[in-house]
């Protein structure tokens, strides 16, 4: 059978990136191969994000373009199926079906394991929609990636360990689009990580909307927290770096702090969104913590290691935010000192409590606050990056860079670092002497001689046969 071609485009967070891979893996079983272009695709999936208005609107403009491609395919006598997945599908599934006749399938984030059936139904009945929250865990039904796929995706991989959110921040759609918080069992996660490690993955980022709220069933029948899980995963041969994202300041327990203290594989870089530095606004956001709670959370990490750096998310212009509230945010940023952060203008989202709040901050004011906050964050980020110059840092090498002869990797803080070297270093963590900084990229030289490879089996983390998939 001639393979059918699949084009998938993802917006939004890391969870969508991971889900996109799992959809590709599922459809591989149906004879689909990926294509980089829309034009020759038999199936196009838009994996959408609903978090802010701008993200959400992209769907409809993209669907306009896809209609042209679909008509063109029809003229050539081919059927092009269009599917909308992700959080807009969940939030506006029925509306998409009504508004956009070009769409054949709408599938919510918890139903991807039903994609093959939905496609079959669309072929038969014309269209198919599924936005239920099924009781079963989709990951239990989604087939794992094939070894060649894992290799092609490189040495760093996401693994979803927790989905959904029960926190209900008043501005946020996630609890509605992803449903209730569910943690995957430890055994399943370990299977996934082992499979990835066996095929060359060296770095795992555990992802969840509220990842440090993880409470999965452990192999011992007890409930495990993220700290315990990290400790276990660090023992898997081949895994040299562990990260996790996104954390909530209220769910930091001792096990997580101790993981940072004791486990070298746990990277000293924590994404810890705070949204605002004003207690009044934090309360209106239903964050259920104060700015001081957040400062104390940061201090707990720093007490076990001064090396830990932080990034965060901020919203400016939440309803009722005064200049004084905003000043409190700037003060918090100044006090914490971030390695980087994302900042967004508040966007009212349908169905969220904040959307009914009246005291809107004007667009001009939002623009102005966003610019001031970003300037402060940029200056912190650039100071943080500059501080690396002249030091020697560990870099996990990922792939050949655009410049011939250069290999690029990342530091513990996810800064890209480039060196001149052969591709055999891909997959290894090596010390690099940093000479300079070009925009956001560090340039340096390998420090010291390359480690000689140990006889096979004794040094699973630096296995030469596993290091070439970036090539
Ligand atoms: N689960 C994560 C983040 C979820 S969304 C957490 O709790 O931190 C990622 C970021 O988008 C949020 O941290 C927030 O800064 C931003 N965001 C979410 N809803 C938003 C909205 N309605 N308007 C503007 N920014 C928003
Ligand atoms: Fe959204 Fe808040 Fe849940 Fe994060 S914790 S996903 S911001 S509701
Ligand atoms: Fe967007 Fe959904 Fe992620 S709304 S940020 S894709 S969970």
Coordinates of C-alpha atoms and ligand atoms in Angstrom, one line a residue:
X1 CA 0.0 0.0 0.0
X2 CA 1.3 3.4 -0.9
X3 CA 2.1 5.3 2.3
X4 CA -0.2 8.2 3.0
X5 CA 1.3 11.5 4.0
X6 CA 0.7 13.4 7.2
X7 CA 1.5 17.1 7.9
X8 CA 1.2 18.2 11.5
X9 CA 1.6 21.7 12.8
X10 CA 1.7 22.4 16.5
X11 CA 1.1 25.6 18.5
X12 CA 1.3 26.3 22.2
X13 CA 3.1 24.5 24.9
X14 CA 5.5 21.5 25.2
X15 CA 2.6 19.2 25.9
X16 CA 1.4 19.9 22.3
X17 CA 4.9 19.1 21.0
X18 CA 4.8 15.8 22.8
X19 CA 1.2 15.0 21.7
X20 CA 2.1 15.7 18.1
X21 CA 4.8 13.1 18.3
X22 CA 2.4 10.6 19.8
X23 CA -0.1 11.3 17.0
X24 CA 2.6 10.7 14.4
X25 CA 3.4 7.4 16.2
X26 CA -0.2 6.4 16.2
X27 CA -0.8 7.2 12.6
X28 CA 2.4 5.4 11.6
X29 CA 0.5 2.3 12.4
X30 CA -2.1 3.3 9.8
X31 CA 0.5 3.7 7.1
X32 CA 1.1 7.5 7.4
X33 CA 4.5 9.0 7.0
X34 CA 5.3 12.6 7.8
X35 CA 5.7 15.3 5.2
X36 CA 7.1 18.8 5.7
X37 CA 4.7 20.4 3.2
X38 CA 1.0 20.9 3.3
X39 CA 0.5 20.5 -0.5
X40 CA 1.2 16.8 -0.8
X41 CA -0.4 15.8 2.5
X42 CA -3.3 13.4 2.6
X43 CA -4.0 14.5 6.2
X44 CA -3.2 17.8 7.8
X45 CA -3.5 18.1 11.6
X46 CA -3.5 21.5 13.3
X47 CA -2.6 21.0 16.9
X48 CA -3.9 24.1 18.4
X49 CA -3.5 26.3 21.5
X50 CA -6.3 28.3 23.3
X51 CA -4.2 30.0 26.0
X52 CA -4.5 33.6 24.6
X53 CA -6.7 35.1 22.0
X54 CA -3.9 35.5 19.4
X55 CA -3.0 31.8 19.7
X56 CA -6.6 30.8 19.2
X57 CA -7.3 33.0 16.2
X58 CA -4.4 31.4 14.3
X59 CA -6.6 28.4 13.8
X60 CA -9.1 30.2 11.6
X61 CA -6.6 32.0 9.5
X62 CA -4.7 28.7 9.0
X63 CA -7.9 27.0 8.0
X64 CA -8.5 29.6 5.4
X65 CA -5.1 28.7 3.8
X66 CA -5.8 25.0 4.1
X67 CA -9.1 25.4 2.2
X68 CA -7.1 26.5 -0.8
X69 CA -4.7 23.5 -0.5
X70 CA -7.6 21.2 -0.1
X71 CA -9.4 22.5 -3.2
X72 CA -6.2 22.2 -5.2
X73 CA -5.8 18.6 -4.0
X74 CA -9.4 17.9 -5.0
X75 CA -8.7 19.3 -8.5
X76 CA -5.9 16.8 -8.8
X77 CA -8.3 14.0 -7.7
X78 CA -6.9 13.6 -4.2
X79 CA -8.8 13.8 -0.9
X80 CA -7.0 15.9 1.7
X81 CA -8.4 15.4 5.2
X82 CA -8.1 18.3 7.7
X83 CA -8.1 17.6 11.4
X84 CA -8.2 20.1 14.2
X85 CA -6.7 18.8 17.5
X86 CA -5.4 20.5 20.7
X87 CA -7.0 22.9 23.1
X88 CA -9.0 25.0 20.6
X89 CA -10.6 21.7 19.4
X90 CA -11.5 21.0 23.0
X91 CA -12.9 24.5 23.7
X92 CA -14.6 25.3 20.4
X93 CA -15.1 21.9 18.7
X94 CA -18.7 22.3 17.8
X95 CA -18.1 25.9 16.6
X96 CA -15.3 24.8 14.3
X97 CA -17.5 22.1 12.7
X98 CA -20.2 24.8 12.1
X99 CA -17.9 27.6 11.0
X100 CA -15.3 25.7 8.9
X101 CA -16.7 23.2 6.5
X102 CA -13.1 22.5 5.4
X103 CA -12.6 20.6 8.6
X104 CA -13.2 16.8 8.5
X105 CA -12.2 15.8 12.1
X106 CA -12.1 17.6 15.4
X107 CA -10.4 15.8 18.2
X108 CA -9.8 16.9 21.8
X109 CA -6.4 16.4 23.6
X110 CA -7.6 13.4 25.6
X111 CA -8.9 11.4 22.6
X112 CA -5.9 11.1 20.3
X113 CA -5.9 7.3 20.6
X114 CA -9.2 7.4 18.8
X115 CA -7.7 9.2 15.7
X116 CA -7.7 6.2 13.4
X117 CA -11.4 5.5 14.1
X118 CA -12.3 9.2 13.8
X119 CA -10.6 9.3 10.4
X120 CA -12.5 6.2 9.3
X121 CA -15.7 7.8 10.5
X122 CA -15.0 11.0 8.5
X123 CA -14.3 9.0 5.4
X124 CA -17.7 7.2 5.8
X125 CA -19.9 10.0 7.2
X126 CA -18.1 13.1 6.0
X127 CA -17.1 14.5 9.4
X128 CA -16.3 13.4 12.9
X129 CA -16.0 15.2 16.3
X130 CA -14.8 13.9 19.6
X131 CA -14.2 16.2 22.6
X132 CA -15.2 14.0 25.5
X133 CA -12.9 13.3 28.3
X134 CA -12.7 9.5 28.1
X135 CA -12.2 7.7 31.4
X136 CA -9.2 5.8 30.1
X137 CA -5.7 7.3 29.8
X138 CA -4.9 8.0 26.2
X139 CA -1.2 7.2 26.8
X140 CA -2.1 3.7 27.7
X141 CA -3.5 3.2 24.1
X142 CA -1.1 5.4 22.1
X143 CA 1.6 3.2 20.5
X144 CA 5.2 4.0 21.4
X145 CA 7.6 5.5 18.8
X146 CA 9.7 3.2 16.6
X147 CA 13.5 3.2 17.2
X148 CA 14.3 5.1 14.0
X149 CA 11.8 7.8 14.9
X150 CA 13.3 8.2 18.4
X151 CA 16.8 8.5 16.8
X152 CA 15.5 11.1 14.3
X153 CA 14.1 13.2 17.0
X154 CA 17.4 13.6 18.7
X155 CA 19.0 13.2 22.1
X156 CA 16.6 15.3 24.1
X157 CA 13.0 14.2 24.6
X158 CA 9.8 15.3 26.4
X159 CA 7.8 12.8 28.4
X160 CA 4.3 13.8 29.7
X161 CA 3.9 12.5 33.3
X162 CA 0.9 14.6 34.3
X163 CA -1.9 16.2 32.4
X164 CA -4.7 18.6 33.2
X165 CA -5.0 21.1 36.1
X166 CA -7.2 21.5 39.1
X167 CA -5.9 24.9 40.1
X168 CA -8.3 27.1 38.3
X169 CA -6.3 30.3 38.1
X170 CA -9.0 32.8 37.1
X171 CA -7.4 33.8 33.8
X172 CA -6.6 30.3 32.5
X173 CA -8.3 27.9 30.1
X174 CA -6.2 24.9 30.8
X175 CA -8.5 23.3 33.4
X176 CA -11.3 23.4 30.8
X177 CA -9.3 22.3 27.8
X178 CA -7.1 19.6 29.4
X179 CA -9.5 18.5 32.1
X180 CA -8.8 17.3 35.7
X181 CA -5.2 16.7 36.9
X182 CA -4.1 13.1 36.2
X183 CA -0.7 11.6 36.9
X184 CA 0.6 8.6 34.9
X185 CA 1.8 5.6 36.8
X186 CA 5.5 5.4 37.5
X187 CA 5.9 2.1 35.6
X188 CA 4.6 3.5 32.4
X189 CA 6.9 6.5 32.6
X190 CA 9.9 4.3 33.3
X191 CA 9.0 2.2 30.3
X192 CA 8.9 5.3 28.1
X193 CA 12.2 6.7 29.5
X194 CA 14.0 3.3 29.1
X195 CA 12.8 3.0 25.5
X196 CA 14.1 6.5 24.7
X197 CA 17.4 5.9 26.5
X198 CA 17.9 2.6 24.7
X199 CA 17.7 4.5 21.4
X200 CA 20.1 7.3 22.2
X201 CA 18.1 9.9 24.2
X202 CA 20.2 11.4 26.9
X203 CA 18.0 14.1 28.3
X204 CA 14.4 13.9 29.5
X205 CA 12.2 16.8 30.3
X206 CA 9.2 15.6 32.3
X207 CA 6.2 17.7 31.4
X208 CA 2.9 18.5 32.9
X209 CA 0.8 21.6 33.4
X210 CA 1.5 21.3 37.1
X211 CA 4.4 18.9 37.0
X212 CA 5.5 19.2 40.6
X213 CA 2.0 18.3 41.6
X214 CA 2.8 14.8 40.2
X215 CA 1.4 12.0 42.4
X216 CA 1.5 8.8 40.4
X217 CA 1.2 5.2 41.5
X218 CA 4.6 3.8 42.3
X219 CA 5.8 0.2 41.7
X220 CA 5.5 -0.3 45.5
X221 CA 1.8 0.6 45.5
X222 CA 2.4 4.0 47.1
X223 CA 1.9 7.4 45.7
X224 CA 5.2 8.9 44.4
X225 CA 6.0 12.5 44.1
X226 CA 8.1 14.2 41.5
X227 CA 11.2 14.1 43.7
X228 CA 10.9 10.4 44.1
X229 CA 10.3 9.9 40.4
X230 CA 13.4 11.9 39.5
X231 CA 15.5 9.9 41.8
X232 CA 14.4 6.7 40.2
X233 CA 14.7 7.9 36.6
X234 CA 18.3 9.2 37.3
X235 CA 19.3 5.5 37.7
X236 CA 18.3 4.5 34.1
X237 CA 21.4 3.8 32.1
X238 CA 22.0 6.5 29.4
X239 CA 20.0 9.3 31.1
X240 CA 22.4 12.1 32.0
X241 CA 20.1 15.0 32.4
X242 CA 16.6 15.4 33.8
X243 CA 14.4 18.5 33.7
X244 CA 10.8 19.1 34.5
X245 CA 8.3 21.8 33.5
X246 CA 6.0 23.6 34.5
X247 CA 6.1 23.9 38.3
X248 CA 3.6 25.6 40.6
X249 CA 5.0 27.5 43.6
X250 CA 2.5 25.8 45.9
X251 CA 3.5 22.2 45.2
X252 CA 7.2 22.2 46.2
X253 CA 7.9 19.4 48.6
X254 CA 11.0 18.4 50.4
X255 CA 11.6 15.4 48.1
X256 CA 11.9 17.8 45.1
X257 CA 14.4 20.1 47.0
X258 CA 16.4 17.0 48.0
X259 CA 16.4 15.8 44.4
X260 CA 18.1 19.0 43.5
X261 CA 20.5 18.6 46.4
X262 CA 21.5 15.0 45.7
X263 CA 21.1 14.1 42.1
X264 CA 23.6 15.5 39.6
X265 CA 21.4 14.6 36.6
X266 CA 18.6 17.0 37.9
X267 CA 19.5 20.2 36.1
X268 CA 19.8 23.4 38.3
X269 CA 17.3 25.3 36.2
X270 CA 13.7 25.7 37.4
X271 CA 10.8 27.2 35.5
X272 CA 8.6 28.6 38.3
X273 CA 5.9 30.9 37.0
X274 CA 4.6 33.6 39.4
X275 CA 2.5 35.8 37.1
X276 CA 2.5 38.8 39.4
X277 CA 4.4 40.3 42.3
X278 CA 1.3 41.9 43.8
X279 CA -0.6 40.0 46.5
X280 CA -3.8 41.8 45.6
X281 CA -3.5 40.6 42.0
X282 CA -2.3 37.1 43.0
X283 CA -5.4 36.7 45.1
X284 CA -7.6 37.9 42.2
X285 CA -5.9 35.4 40.0
X286 CA -6.7 32.7 42.5
X287 CA -3.0 31.7 42.7
X288 CA -3.4 30.9 46.4
X289 CA 0.0 32.1 47.2
X290 CA 1.6 35.5 48.0
X291 CA 4.7 37.1 46.6
X292 CA 6.5 36.2 49.9
X293 CA 5.5 32.6 49.6
X294 CA 7.1 32.6 46.2
X295 CA 10.3 34.2 47.5
X296 CA 10.4 31.6 50.2
X297 CA 10.0 28.8 47.6
X298 CA 13.0 30.2 45.6
X299 CA 15.0 30.4 48.8
X300 CA 14.4 26.7 49.5
X301 CA 15.9 25.8 46.2
X302 CA 18.8 28.2 46.7
X303 CA 19.5 26.9 50.2
X304 CA 20.5 23.5 48.7
X305 CA 22.4 24.9 45.7
X306 CA 23.4 28.4 44.8
X307 CA 23.7 27.2 41.2
X308 CA 20.0 26.9 40.7
X309 CA 18.7 29.5 38.3
X310 CA 15.0 30.4 37.7
X311 CA 12.8 31.4 34.8
X312 CA 9.2 32.4 35.1
X313 CA 5.9 33.5 33.4
X314 CA 4.3 36.9 34.0
X315 CA 1.0 38.4 33.0
X316 CA 0.7 42.2 32.8
X317 CA -2.6 44.1 32.8
X318 CA -4.7 41.6 34.7
X319 CA -8.0 43.3 35.4
X320 CA -7.6 45.8 38.2
X321 CA -3.8 45.9 38.0
X322 CA -2.6 49.4 39.1
X323 CA 0.8 51.0 38.6
X324 CA 1.5 50.1 42.2
X325 CA 0.7 46.4 41.6
X326 CA 2.9 46.5 38.6
X327 CA 5.7 48.1 40.6
X328 CA 5.5 45.1 43.0
X329 CA 6.0 42.8 40.0
X330 CA 9.1 44.7 38.9
X331 CA 10.4 44.6 42.5
X332 CA 9.9 40.9 42.7
X333 CA 11.8 40.4 39.4
X334 CA 14.6 42.6 40.6
X335 CA 14.8 40.7 43.9
X336 CA 14.8 37.2 42.4
X337 CA 17.0 37.8 39.4
X338 CA 16.0 35.6 36.5
X339 CA 17.9 33.7 33.9
X340 CA 15.0 34.5 31.6
X341 CA 11.2 34.8 31.6
X342 CA 8.2 34.9 29.4
X343 CA 5.8 37.8 29.8
X344 CA 2.3 38.2 28.3
X345 CA -0.4 40.8 28.1
X346 CA -3.5 39.6 29.8
X347 CA -6.0 38.1 27.3
X348 CA -9.6 37.6 28.5
X349 CA -10.6 34.0 27.7
X350 CA -14.2 32.9 27.2
X351 CA -15.5 30.8 30.1
X352 CA -12.9 31.9 32.7
X353 CA -13.9 33.9 35.8
X354 CA -11.5 36.8 35.0
X355 CA -13.2 37.3 31.6
X356 CA -16.2 38.8 33.6
X357 CA -14.0 41.2 35.6
X358 CA -14.8 44.8 34.8
X359 CA -11.7 46.9 35.5
X360 CA -9.8 46.3 32.3
X361 CA -6.4 47.9 32.0
X362 CA -6.1 49.9 28.8
X363 CA -4.3 48.5 25.8
X364 CA -1.7 51.4 25.9
X365 CA -1.0 50.8 29.5
X366 CA -0.6 47.0 28.9
X367 CA 1.9 47.7 26.1
X368 CA 3.8 50.1 28.2
X369 CA 4.0 47.7 31.2
X370 CA 5.0 44.8 29.0
X371 CA 7.8 46.8 27.5
X372 CA 9.1 47.9 30.9
X373 CA 9.0 44.3 32.3
X374 CA 10.6 42.9 29.2
X375 CA 13.4 45.4 29.4
X376 CA 14.1 44.4 33.0
X377 CA 14.0 40.7 32.2
X378 CA 16.2 41.1 29.1
X379 CA 18.8 42.9 31.1
X380 CA 18.8 40.1 33.7
X381 CA 19.0 37.5 31.0
X382 CA 21.9 39.2 29.2
X383 CA 23.8 39.6 32.5
X384 CA 23.2 35.9 33.2
X385 CA 24.5 34.9 29.8
X386 CA 27.5 37.2 30.0
X387 CA 28.5 35.7 33.3
X388 CA 29.2 32.5 31.5
X389 CA 32.1 34.1 29.5
X390 CA 35.4 32.9 30.8
X391 CA 34.0 30.0 32.7
X392 CA 34.0 26.3 31.9
X393 CA 30.6 24.7 31.8
X394 CA 29.2 21.3 31.0
X395 CA 27.4 21.1 27.6
X396 CA 25.3 18.3 26.3
X397 CA 25.9 18.2 22.6
X398 CA 22.8 17.8 20.4
X399 CA 23.5 18.2 16.7
X400 CA 25.5 19.7 13.9
X401 CA 25.1 23.4 13.8
X402 CA 24.3 25.5 10.8
X403 CA 27.9 26.6 10.4
X404 CA 30.0 23.7 8.9
X405 CA 32.2 22.0 11.5
X406 CA 30.3 23.4 14.5
X407 CA 28.4 21.3 16.9
X408 CA 25.7 22.8 19.1
X409 CA 24.6 21.7 22.6
X410 CA 23.1 23.2 25.7
X411 CA 24.3 24.2 29.0
X412 CA 22.6 23.3 32.3
X413 CA 20.6 26.5 31.8
X414 CA 19.5 25.6 28.3
X415 CA 21.8 28.2 26.7
X416 CA 22.9 27.1 23.3
X417 CA 26.7 26.6 23.1
X418 CA 28.7 26.1 20.0
X419 CA 32.1 24.5 19.5
X420 CA 34.2 23.3 16.6
X421 CA 34.3 19.5 16.8
X422 CA 33.4 16.3 15.2
X423 CA 30.0 14.8 15.3
X424 CA 31.1 12.0 17.5
X425 CA 30.6 14.3 20.5
X426 CA 26.9 14.4 19.9
X427 CA 25.1 12.8 22.9
X428 CA 28.0 13.5 25.3
X429 CA 28.3 16.0 28.1
X430 CA 31.7 17.7 27.9
X431 CA 33.3 20.7 29.6
X432 CA 33.4 23.8 27.4
X433 CA 35.5 26.9 28.0
X434 CA 33.2 29.8 27.0
X435 CA 34.9 32.5 25.0
X436 CA 32.1 34.8 23.8
X437 CA 28.4 35.4 23.5
X438 CA 26.7 36.1 20.2
X439 CA 23.1 37.2 20.9
X440 CA 21.8 34.3 22.9
X441 CA 24.4 31.8 21.9
X442 CA 27.6 30.9 23.7
X443 CA 30.7 30.2 21.7
X444 CA 33.6 28.2 23.2
X445 CA 36.1 25.4 22.9
X446 CA 36.2 21.9 24.3
X447 CA 38.1 22.1 27.5
X448 CA 40.7 19.3 27.9
X449 CA 41.1 16.1 26.0
X450 CA 38.1 14.1 24.9
X451 CA 37.3 11.3 27.3
X452 CA 38.4 7.9 25.9
X453 CA 35.5 5.7 25.4
X454 CA 35.2 2.9 28.0
X455 CA 34.8 -0.6 26.8
X456 CA 31.2 -1.2 25.8
X457 CA 28.8 -1.9 28.7
X458 CA 30.9 -0.1 31.4
X459 CA 29.8 3.4 30.5
X460 CA 26.3 3.4 29.2
X461 CA 25.9 7.1 29.4
X462 CA 28.5 7.8 26.7
X463 CA 28.0 5.1 24.2
X464 CA 29.6 5.9 20.9
X465 CA 27.2 3.9 18.8
X466 CA 24.3 5.9 20.3
X467 CA 25.7 9.3 19.7
X468 CA 25.3 9.8 16.0
X469 CA 21.6 10.4 15.5
X470 CA 22.0 14.1 15.1
X471 CA 24.1 13.4 12.0
Ligands
LIG1 N1 0.6 25.5 33.9 C1 1.5 26.5 33.8 C2 1.4 27.4 32.6 C3 0.2 27.4 31.8 S1 0.0 28.5 30.5 C4 1.5 27.3 35.1 O1 0.6 27.1 35.9 O2 2.4 28.1 35.3 C5 1.5 29.3 30.3 C6 1.5 30.8 30.7 O3 0.6 31.5 29.8 C7 1.0 31.1 32.1 O4 2.0 30.9 33.0 C8 0.6 32.5 32.0 O5 1.7 33.4 32.2 C9 0.2 32.6 30.5 N2 -1.3 32.8 30.4 C10 -2.2 31.9 30.7 N3 -3.4 32.4 30.5 C11 -3.3 33.6 30.1 C12 -4.2 34.7 29.7 N4 -5.5 34.5 29.8 N5 -3.7 35.8 29.3 C13 -2.3 36.0 29.2 N6 -1.4 35.1 29.5 C14 -1.9 33.9 30.0
LIG2 FE1 -3.5 27.5 34.3 FE2 -3.1 28.1 36.8 FE3 -3.4 25.5 36.1 FE4 -1.2 26.8 35.4 S1 -1.9 26.4 37.5 S2 -2.4 25.5 34.1 S3 -2.0 28.9 35.0 S4 -5.0 27.1 36.0
LIG3 FE1 -2.1 26.0 24.9 FE2 -3.4 23.9 25.6 FE3 -0.8 24.1 26.0 S1 -4.1 26.0 25.7 S2 -0.5 26.3 26.3 S3 -1.8 24.0 24.1 S4 -2.3 23.1 27.3

